[in-house]
Amino acid sequence: MSMKDRLVDQAKKLASSSTVVRVVSNDRVMRLATGVMDAKNRLRAARERAAEAWDILLNGHALPNIDPALDDEAGVHGATPARAASPRPAAGGAGLSVVEETVTAKAAPAARAHVNGVGANGANGAGTYVAAAAEQKLATQMASRTSLSRIGGRDVFEKAYKFMTADNARAMGVYPFFRPLDFNNGPEAQLEGRTVIMLGSNNYLGLTTHPKVREAAKKAIDKYGTSMTGSRLVNGSMRLHNELEEKLAAYHGKEAGLVFTTGYQVNIATISALLSNKRSVAMIDKDDHASIYDGVRLAQAAGARMVRYKHSDPAALDSALSEIADTEGALVITDGVFSAQGEIANLPGIVEVVKKHKARLLVDDAHALGVIGPGGRGTAAHFGLGKDVDLIGGTFSKSLASIGGWLVGERKVLDYIQHFAYSFLFAASAAPPCVAAAMASLEVMQEEPWRQEKLRENFTYMRTELKRLGFELGKTETAVIPIYIRDDLKTVMMWKSLLDDYSLYVNPFITPGVPPKQQVLRTSYMATHERKHLDRALEAFEKVGKKFGVI
């Protein structure tokens, strides 16, 4: 008998043995075997169910775009025409949407259990969790793809009652926004009673806890009280405001400065005051901050036009400026450092084009002050173009460790803005402790240059190591480092795993806050981060990145 025949004979005897017969006749065993043999198809089906469940959770009445930069209806000068595509759920892009049905009391605990167990189950665990959520019918059908913001009718609250996304996400334990911190001590914070490494703050120089800054705020309260209880126009101005304005102007080498209540207000007030008629054009980078877009909207109400040019593309800006009428005046507005990408604007190219067309230029340096440029003076100083930028503005809420805003430029221009910007004229002035804290921070920035050097060392180290691990980081050159995930569900689940399993706090950016396929985990760094914080973060990123198949 050949070897082959003997093996066949033995196999027949084994197959007919009582033990094997009992095993194969056991329904549970057979179901298990069938599941193993069909694992590939089952995983594919699970992925499909996960995607479907995520759509059910999100795709109903779509939210209006959080970021106005995503409003495709406005058009982008210099952008490549997009191919025809299926209709989107929201006017401005594939949007975060809602379902009509709430999470049932029975389904919610099970969903939370799956979320809390993601660390053990890995990426497939995330898929299993969403599939289970679908099977328990957290939502049974997709609603109309009409934007929530466009729902009309007699009751203006109707859209609010139909907005279920946040409630569903909270019940499922995957809602990442508006989480209250117990306290934030700089590189570390306390969230729900536990310490987390903070990689989600804009406290770039770590000055919120600096003794000089804290003492300045305390003394201001003792001397001036907690508020001026009025606008700058009437009783809200004080010498402290003027002193800070003079110091900001001198710091930037400009003639004058103006202090605002918030950084958001800077752009709303400046743009709406300067672009106040039908012969005015706002020429803005597509990826500019939402405050710039809101300022332009106010200007449009007065008849001004908005033209968007391709992101950080001087050639597109040149083309756009070439098309405005001789009777029109243009204000070019760009972020100095783009807040989601960490990318520095191509300011040399922009300045050249602005001069060519005799336009004016406003640079929002919210994320540049204290981060780039000699002495932390920002984007214009970084390129040696301080005298070529007409207006530079920003916020106190990042490197200046306070709340408020600032603008520097020619005295006559700032004087006009403070007399013609309603959002400045009729807003309560910045509170004394906020102004004092910002002024002390500005002084510390100049007294302790090591902070900017340490900040650069930290974000350079993280950028180098994250790239080495295989993460996609885009064109970041600053303290903002986005980790591109390019998927809503995966971004949220990675955020949750980093927080729950490794006590690492980062910010998930998903649609519609970013365009489709641009979802990121946004990380930001401080001068006060120690190497132990950064190495722990890198270890967590590596493990979670591998678990979810990103690296």
XYZ file of C-alpha atoms in Angstrom:
551
model
C 0.000 0.000 0.000
C 1.364 3.368 -0.962
C 1.908 6.154 1.541
C -0.978 8.102 0.007
C -3.346 5.166 0.369
C -2.335 4.623 3.987
C -2.995 8.287 4.833
C -6.419 8.130 3.178
C -7.289 4.974 5.110
C -6.262 6.534 8.422
C -8.280 9.649 7.656
C -11.384 7.538 6.997
C -10.964 5.688 10.300
C -10.485 8.988 12.176
C -13.513 10.526 10.538
C -15.703 7.592 11.534
C -14.510 7.475 15.155
C -17.062 8.206 17.858
C -15.113 11.171 19.195
C -15.042 12.955 15.872
C -18.696 12.158 15.222
C -19.678 13.697 18.565
C -17.635 16.775 17.848
C -18.904 17.392 14.333
C -22.477 16.762 15.386
C -22.239 19.459 18.043
C -24.032 22.540 16.700
C -21.851 24.995 18.602
C -18.664 23.424 17.285
C -19.964 23.446 13.744
C -21.016 27.075 14.009
C -17.544 27.900 15.274
C -15.904 25.982 12.438
C -18.123 27.621 9.891
C -17.278 31.018 11.347
C -13.538 30.318 11.179
C -13.715 29.056 7.578
C -15.820 32.013 6.569
C -13.802 34.549 8.574
C -12.780 36.596 5.565
C -16.355 37.067 4.376
C -17.566 37.739 7.889
C -14.934 40.438 8.417
C -15.879 42.022 5.112
C -19.541 41.997 6.115
C -18.677 43.439 9.526
C -16.790 46.266 7.895
C -19.745 46.957 5.640
C -22.137 46.921 8.591
C -19.771 49.204 10.516
C -19.691 51.683 7.670
C -23.460 51.485 7.333
C -23.973 51.978 11.058
C -21.641 54.957 11.089
C -23.589 56.496 8.208
C -26.837 55.825 10.047
C -25.436 57.526 13.113
C -24.222 60.524 11.173
C -26.134 60.897 7.937
C -29.532 62.340 8.421
C -30.188 66.056 8.489
C -26.675 67.364 7.947
C -25.119 70.004 10.123
C -24.143 73.278 8.482
C -20.411 73.451 7.915
C -18.505 74.222 11.097
C -15.677 75.592 8.973
C -16.884 78.103 6.359
C -13.796 77.274 4.319
C -15.671 74.154 3.228
C -18.465 76.088 1.543
C -17.962 74.974 -2.038
C -20.791 77.183 -3.276
C -18.510 80.205 -2.926
C -15.936 78.765 -5.332
C -12.161 78.903 -5.073
C -10.038 80.921 -7.486
C -7.252 78.800 -8.934
C -8.645 75.474 -7.732
C -8.829 72.516 -10.106
C -12.456 71.956 -11.202
C -13.875 68.946 -9.391
C -15.322 65.984 -11.264
C -19.044 65.481 -11.157
C -19.982 63.636 -8.009
C -23.029 62.369 -6.192
C -24.976 64.965 -4.224
C -23.515 65.680 -0.821
C -25.488 65.561 2.414
C -24.680 69.170 3.219
C -24.231 72.248 1.116
C -20.554 72.522 1.865
C -19.339 68.942 1.882
C -19.817 65.464 3.240
C -21.059 66.528 6.610
C -21.567 65.347 10.130
C -25.222 64.469 10.121
C -27.956 63.223 12.391
C -30.439 60.420 12.617
C -34.084 60.680 13.493
C -34.035 58.035 16.178
C -32.470 58.328 19.616
C -30.364 55.666 21.271
C -32.550 53.306 23.258
C -31.896 52.765 26.941
C -31.262 49.085 26.231
C -28.746 49.688 23.474
C -26.729 52.458 25.085
C -25.020 50.451 27.892
C -23.965 47.762 25.444
C -22.553 50.372 23.110
C -20.578 51.937 25.938
C -19.202 48.545 26.919
C -17.885 48.019 23.425
C -16.270 51.448 23.426
C -14.568 50.904 26.753
C -13.274 47.578 25.516
C -11.689 48.887 22.354
C -8.235 48.681 23.869
C -8.518 44.929 24.161
C -10.195 44.280 20.855
C -8.157 46.603 18.647
C -9.323 47.905 15.322
C -11.621 44.952 14.737
C -13.116 45.676 18.136
C -14.064 49.137 16.862
C -15.787 47.561 13.870
C -17.539 45.024 16.094
C -18.735 47.818 18.351
C -20.275 49.808 15.528
C -21.776 46.711 13.932
C -23.296 45.773 17.296
C -24.664 49.278 17.617
C -26.274 48.879 14.213
C -27.687 45.430 15.109
C -29.271 46.883 18.228
C -30.876 49.462 15.941
C -29.493 52.647 17.408
C -30.893 54.154 14.248
C -33.073 52.366 11.746
C -33.151 54.571 8.722
C -31.445 57.535 7.202
C -33.357 60.764 7.098
C -33.401 63.395 4.441
C -30.005 64.749 3.389
C -31.196 68.324 3.764
C -28.948 70.553 5.835
C -30.258 71.265 9.308
C -29.520 74.938 8.895
C -31.908 75.111 5.927
C -34.924 73.629 7.667
C -37.616 76.298 7.662
C -41.153 76.600 8.937
C -43.099 78.352 11.635
C -40.959 77.041 14.490
C -37.321 78.124 14.295
C -36.524 75.546 16.997
C -37.494 72.666 14.688
C -33.929 72.101 13.509
C -32.742 71.909 17.114
C -35.235 69.191 17.972
C -34.116 67.172 14.940
C -30.432 67.403 15.824
C -29.650 63.996 17.397
C -26.008 63.365 16.484
C -24.517 64.714 19.697
C -27.038 62.874 21.901
C -26.412 59.606 20.072
C -22.647 59.978 20.280
C -22.823 60.805 23.995
C -24.939 57.727 24.672
C -22.477 55.585 22.729
C -19.520 57.032 24.641
C -17.802 58.456 21.561
C -18.577 62.160 21.861
C -15.205 63.961 21.885
C -16.225 67.619 22.260
C -16.992 70.040 25.094
C -15.422 67.776 27.713
C -14.926 69.742 30.957
C -11.433 69.570 32.457
C -11.043 69.538 36.233
C -8.000 71.771 35.770
C -5.312 72.379 33.185
C -1.802 72.765 34.495
C -0.009 73.112 31.156
C 1.659 69.917 29.904
C -0.639 67.859 32.107
C -4.334 68.283 32.881
C -6.935 66.530 34.976
C -9.976 65.080 33.243
C -12.686 63.331 35.226
C -10.345 62.784 38.146
C -7.328 61.399 36.252
C -4.177 62.990 34.947
C -3.713 63.194 31.189
C -0.861 64.435 29.015
C -2.163 67.536 27.268
C -1.459 67.606 23.530
C -4.589 69.577 22.711
C -3.839 73.051 24.052
C -2.615 76.248 22.372
C -0.694 77.303 25.483
C 2.436 77.308 23.325
C 4.845 78.997 25.724
C 3.295 77.503 28.865
C 2.608 80.917 30.395
C -0.848 80.304 31.870
C 0.797 79.108 35.076
C 3.775 81.485 35.038
C 4.054 83.236 38.446
C 4.485 86.689 36.889
C 1.417 86.275 34.690
C -0.756 85.014 37.522
C 0.404 87.766 39.855
C -0.330 90.436 37.239
C -3.915 89.188 36.882
C -4.392 89.156 40.658
C -3.057 92.683 41.078
C -5.282 93.957 38.268
C -8.355 92.585 40.034
C -7.274 94.223 43.273
C -6.686 97.578 41.553
C -9.359 97.740 38.839
C -11.931 95.115 39.774
C -13.116 92.228 37.622
C -14.663 94.190 34.727
C -15.062 97.679 33.268
C -18.773 96.896 32.573
C -18.860 98.926 29.391
C -17.516 99.291 25.869
C -14.274 101.018 24.884
C -16.391 103.801 23.373
C -17.784 104.955 26.708
C -16.602 103.831 30.134
C -14.719 100.653 29.173
C -11.308 102.111 28.244
C -8.566 102.413 30.831
C -4.880 103.249 30.875
C -4.084 99.557 31.036
C -5.579 99.053 27.556
C -3.553 101.933 26.125
C -0.353 100.702 27.746
C -0.696 97.264 26.206
C -1.562 98.762 22.812
C 1.648 100.802 22.865
C 3.729 97.776 23.848
C 2.204 95.577 21.131
C 2.845 98.241 18.489
C 6.463 98.671 19.573
C 6.998 94.908 19.705
C 5.869 94.552 16.077
C 7.480 97.757 14.841
C 4.131 99.339 13.962
C 2.743 102.804 14.594
C -0.236 101.855 16.734
C -2.095 98.996 18.395
C -5.668 98.220 19.350
C -6.864 95.805 22.046
C -10.083 93.818 21.583
C -12.205 91.636 23.868
C -11.524 88.435 21.885
C -9.352 87.333 19.001
C -12.468 86.379 17.031
C -13.691 89.955 17.375
C -10.468 91.273 15.793
C -11.315 89.791 12.407
C -15.031 90.502 12.552
C -14.471 94.150 13.438
C -11.509 94.873 11.166
C -12.889 93.255 8.022
C -16.428 94.600 8.343
C -15.183 98.131 9.039
C -12.746 98.286 6.123
C -14.906 96.478 3.540
C -18.069 98.493 3.939
C -19.411 99.062 0.423
C -19.958 97.542 -3.019
C -16.520 98.604 -4.233
C -14.744 96.460 -1.623
C -13.399 92.943 -2.163
C -12.295 90.460 0.499
C -9.598 88.286 -1.066
C -9.125 85.333 1.278
C -7.208 82.066 1.422
C -9.609 79.134 1.137
C -8.351 77.697 4.442
C -8.621 80.903 6.482
C -10.059 80.746 9.991
C -13.817 80.875 10.579
C -13.524 84.312 12.218
C -12.235 85.698 8.920
C -15.185 84.194 7.069
C -17.598 85.689 9.590
C -15.977 89.100 9.187
C -16.379 88.784 5.426
C -20.056 87.845 5.843
C -20.644 91.085 7.725
C -18.857 92.965 4.955
C -20.999 91.218 2.337
C -24.100 92.520 4.107
C -22.803 96.002 3.261
C -22.266 95.034 -0.368
C -18.650 93.842 -0.385
C -17.611 90.818 -2.461
C -15.715 87.734 -1.343
C -13.192 85.980 -3.586
C -11.355 82.899 -2.344
C -8.033 81.851 -3.772
C -6.403 78.421 -3.712
C -4.707 77.671 -0.409
C -1.340 79.411 -0.005
C -1.032 79.919 -3.763
C 0.309 83.348 -4.814
C -0.316 82.565 -8.497
C -4.023 81.989 -7.792
C -4.119 85.200 -5.761
C -2.449 87.064 -8.632
C -5.049 85.762 -11.061
C -7.912 86.696 -8.743
C -6.621 90.221 -8.150
C -6.163 90.676 -11.902
C -9.907 90.249 -12.382
C -11.217 92.889 -9.983
C -12.440 96.164 -11.448
C -10.329 99.318 -11.428
C -12.933 100.921 -9.174
C -12.679 98.143 -6.557
C -10.289 97.934 -3.638
C -9.087 94.604 -2.230
C -8.056 93.511 1.232
C -6.075 90.255 1.094
C -6.507 88.239 4.283
C -4.528 85.156 5.285
C -3.666 83.169 8.367
C 0.025 83.412 9.189
C 0.050 79.868 10.540
C -2.968 77.773 9.568
C -4.535 76.418 12.722
C -5.441 72.915 11.518
C -2.419 72.189 9.323
C 0.399 73.940 11.228
C 1.537 75.255 7.839
C 3.144 78.689 7.446
C 1.607 80.916 4.768
C 3.675 81.674 1.678
C 3.954 85.279 2.799
C 6.824 86.322 0.480
C 4.781 85.305 -2.562
C 1.620 86.904 -1.189
C 3.363 90.192 -0.388
C 4.803 90.378 -3.903
C 1.360 89.912 -5.467
C -0.307 92.370 -3.082
C 2.228 95.050 -3.938
C 1.850 94.364 -7.663
C -1.882 95.021 -7.509
C -1.719 97.821 -4.918
C -3.988 95.908 -2.567
C -3.808 95.823 1.245
C -2.821 92.873 3.447
C -4.095 91.594 6.809
C -2.314 88.644 8.462
C -3.945 86.718 11.322
C -1.033 85.624 13.514
C -3.027 83.840 16.219
C -0.930 80.661 15.936
C 2.324 82.392 14.976
C 2.885 84.815 17.849
C 5.434 83.334 20.233
C 6.022 80.382 17.906
C 7.906 81.643 14.853
C 9.960 84.698 13.944
C 12.719 86.474 15.904
C 11.551 86.968 19.459
C 8.325 85.165 18.587
C 7.097 88.146 16.548
C 5.234 85.980 14.069
C 4.973 85.336 10.360
C 5.992 88.714 8.925
C 9.075 88.816 11.145
C 9.827 85.185 10.278
C 10.243 86.225 6.634
C 11.662 89.684 7.360
C 8.550 91.333 5.942
C 7.300 93.294 8.927
C 7.185 96.587 7.007
C 5.365 95.000 4.052
C 2.284 93.779 5.943
C -0.315 96.481 6.530
C -2.178 94.918 9.458
C -1.258 92.094 11.820
C -3.772 90.722 14.285
C -4.144 87.894 16.727
C -5.421 86.657 20.047
C -4.341 86.639 23.687
C -5.649 83.101 24.122
C -2.567 81.226 22.932
C 0.982 82.419 23.594
C -0.257 85.404 25.608
C -2.021 83.123 28.106
C -5.190 85.182 28.460
C -8.397 86.051 26.608
C -8.658 88.990 24.219
C -7.345 90.183 20.866
C -4.915 92.620 19.301
C -4.303 94.468 16.045
C -1.299 96.563 14.979
C -0.793 98.860 11.995
C -1.054 102.527 10.974
C -2.596 104.825 13.562
C -5.139 106.353 11.163
C -6.332 102.937 9.999
C -6.791 101.645 13.558
C -8.501 104.891 14.543
C -10.979 104.400 11.700
C -11.653 100.793 12.765
C -12.378 101.712 16.373
C -14.864 104.358 15.208
C -16.615 102.323 12.488
C -16.578 98.676 13.637
C -19.868 98.026 15.436
C -18.577 94.768 16.925
C -15.857 96.844 18.613
C -17.899 99.941 19.443
C -20.714 98.107 21.208
C -18.877 95.208 22.851
C -17.749 95.298 26.458
C -14.026 95.938 26.767
C -11.406 93.356 27.715
C -11.425 92.792 31.480
C -8.545 94.230 33.550
C -7.092 90.871 34.678
C -7.121 89.614 31.068
C -5.281 92.692 29.803
C -2.777 92.554 32.653
C -2.093 88.849 32.101
C -1.518 89.402 28.374
C 0.849 92.302 29.038
C 2.827 90.251 31.549
C 3.007 87.377 29.047
C 4.338 89.724 26.357
C 7.053 90.798 28.787
C 7.941 87.214 29.724
C 8.203 86.268 26.038
C 10.967 88.853 25.689
C 12.607 88.161 29.045
C 12.719 84.377 28.602
C 13.650 83.610 24.974
C 14.434 80.025 25.959
C 10.722 79.290 25.838
C 10.479 79.750 22.093
C 13.689 77.752 21.643
C 12.364 74.927 23.818
C 9.038 74.976 21.978
C 10.824 74.606 18.639
C 12.933 71.780 20.040
C 9.813 69.967 21.243
C 7.732 70.241 18.073
C 10.735 69.434 15.868
C 11.389 66.299 17.919
C 7.749 65.198 17.684
C 7.509 65.914 13.970
C 10.682 63.908 13.304
C 9.643 60.941 15.458
C 6.055 60.786 14.220
C 7.297 60.763 10.630
C 9.766 58.025 11.550
C 6.885 55.936 12.895
C 5.145 56.306 9.541
C 2.426 58.869 10.292
C 1.330 61.334 7.627
C 1.763 64.897 8.900
C 1.237 67.158 5.902
C 3.284 70.365 5.607
C 3.452 71.362 9.260
C 6.380 73.529 10.320
C 5.128 74.734 13.686
C 3.788 73.676 17.091
C 0.576 72.376 15.468
C 1.147 68.854 14.139
C -1.829 67.154 12.460
C -1.807 63.364 12.189
C -3.839 62.488 9.106
C -6.256 59.591 9.599
C -8.615 60.395 6.673
C -11.618 58.570 8.143
C -14.232 59.853 10.590
C -14.840 56.647 12.523
C -11.187 55.694 12.779
C -10.278 59.202 13.918
C -12.837 59.128 16.733
C -11.920 55.598 17.825
C -8.195 56.409 17.851
C -8.907 59.535 19.875
C -10.843 57.455 22.394
C -8.196 54.754 22.625
C -5.449 57.333 23.167
C -7.468 58.944 25.947
C -8.909 55.850 27.628
C -5.956 53.492 27.304
C -2.991 55.879 27.445
C -4.304 59.067 29.117
C -3.265 61.136 26.118
C -5.439 64.147 25.249
C -5.553 65.142 21.572
C -8.189 66.833 19.405
C -10.082 64.864 16.728
C -10.999 66.918 13.657
C -13.709 65.195 11.595
C -16.137 66.285 8.885
C -17.569 68.841 8.519
C -14.885 70.658 10.495
C -12.442 69.456 7.855
C -13.050 68.408 4.230
C -13.720 64.748 3.412
C -10.577 62.596 3.606
C -8.815 65.308 5.633
C -9.711 63.971 9.087
C -6.871 64.390 11.579
C -5.843 64.010 15.163
C -4.609 67.539 15.827
C -1.753 67.732 18.298
C -0.060 70.856 19.638
C 2.985 71.338 21.800
C 4.299 73.602 24.530
C 7.629 74.879 25.740
C 6.846 73.259 29.091
C 6.442 69.726 27.745
C 9.250 67.548 29.067
C 10.848 64.747 27.082
C 9.081 62.186 29.287
C 5.712 63.587 28.157
C 6.695 63.440 24.505
C 8.149 59.914 24.699
C 5.044 58.602 26.457
C 2.956 60.203 23.749
C 5.067 58.633 20.998
C 4.699 55.210 22.589
C 0.922 55.651 22.683
C 0.769 56.900 19.091
C 2.790 53.936 17.879
C 0.597 51.365 19.619
C -2.707 52.959 18.655
C -1.529 53.688 15.124
C -0.641 50.045 14.596
C -3.811 48.816 16.267
C -5.962 50.778 13.841
C -3.813 50.108 10.815
C -2.711 53.704 10.264
C 0.988 52.805 10.398
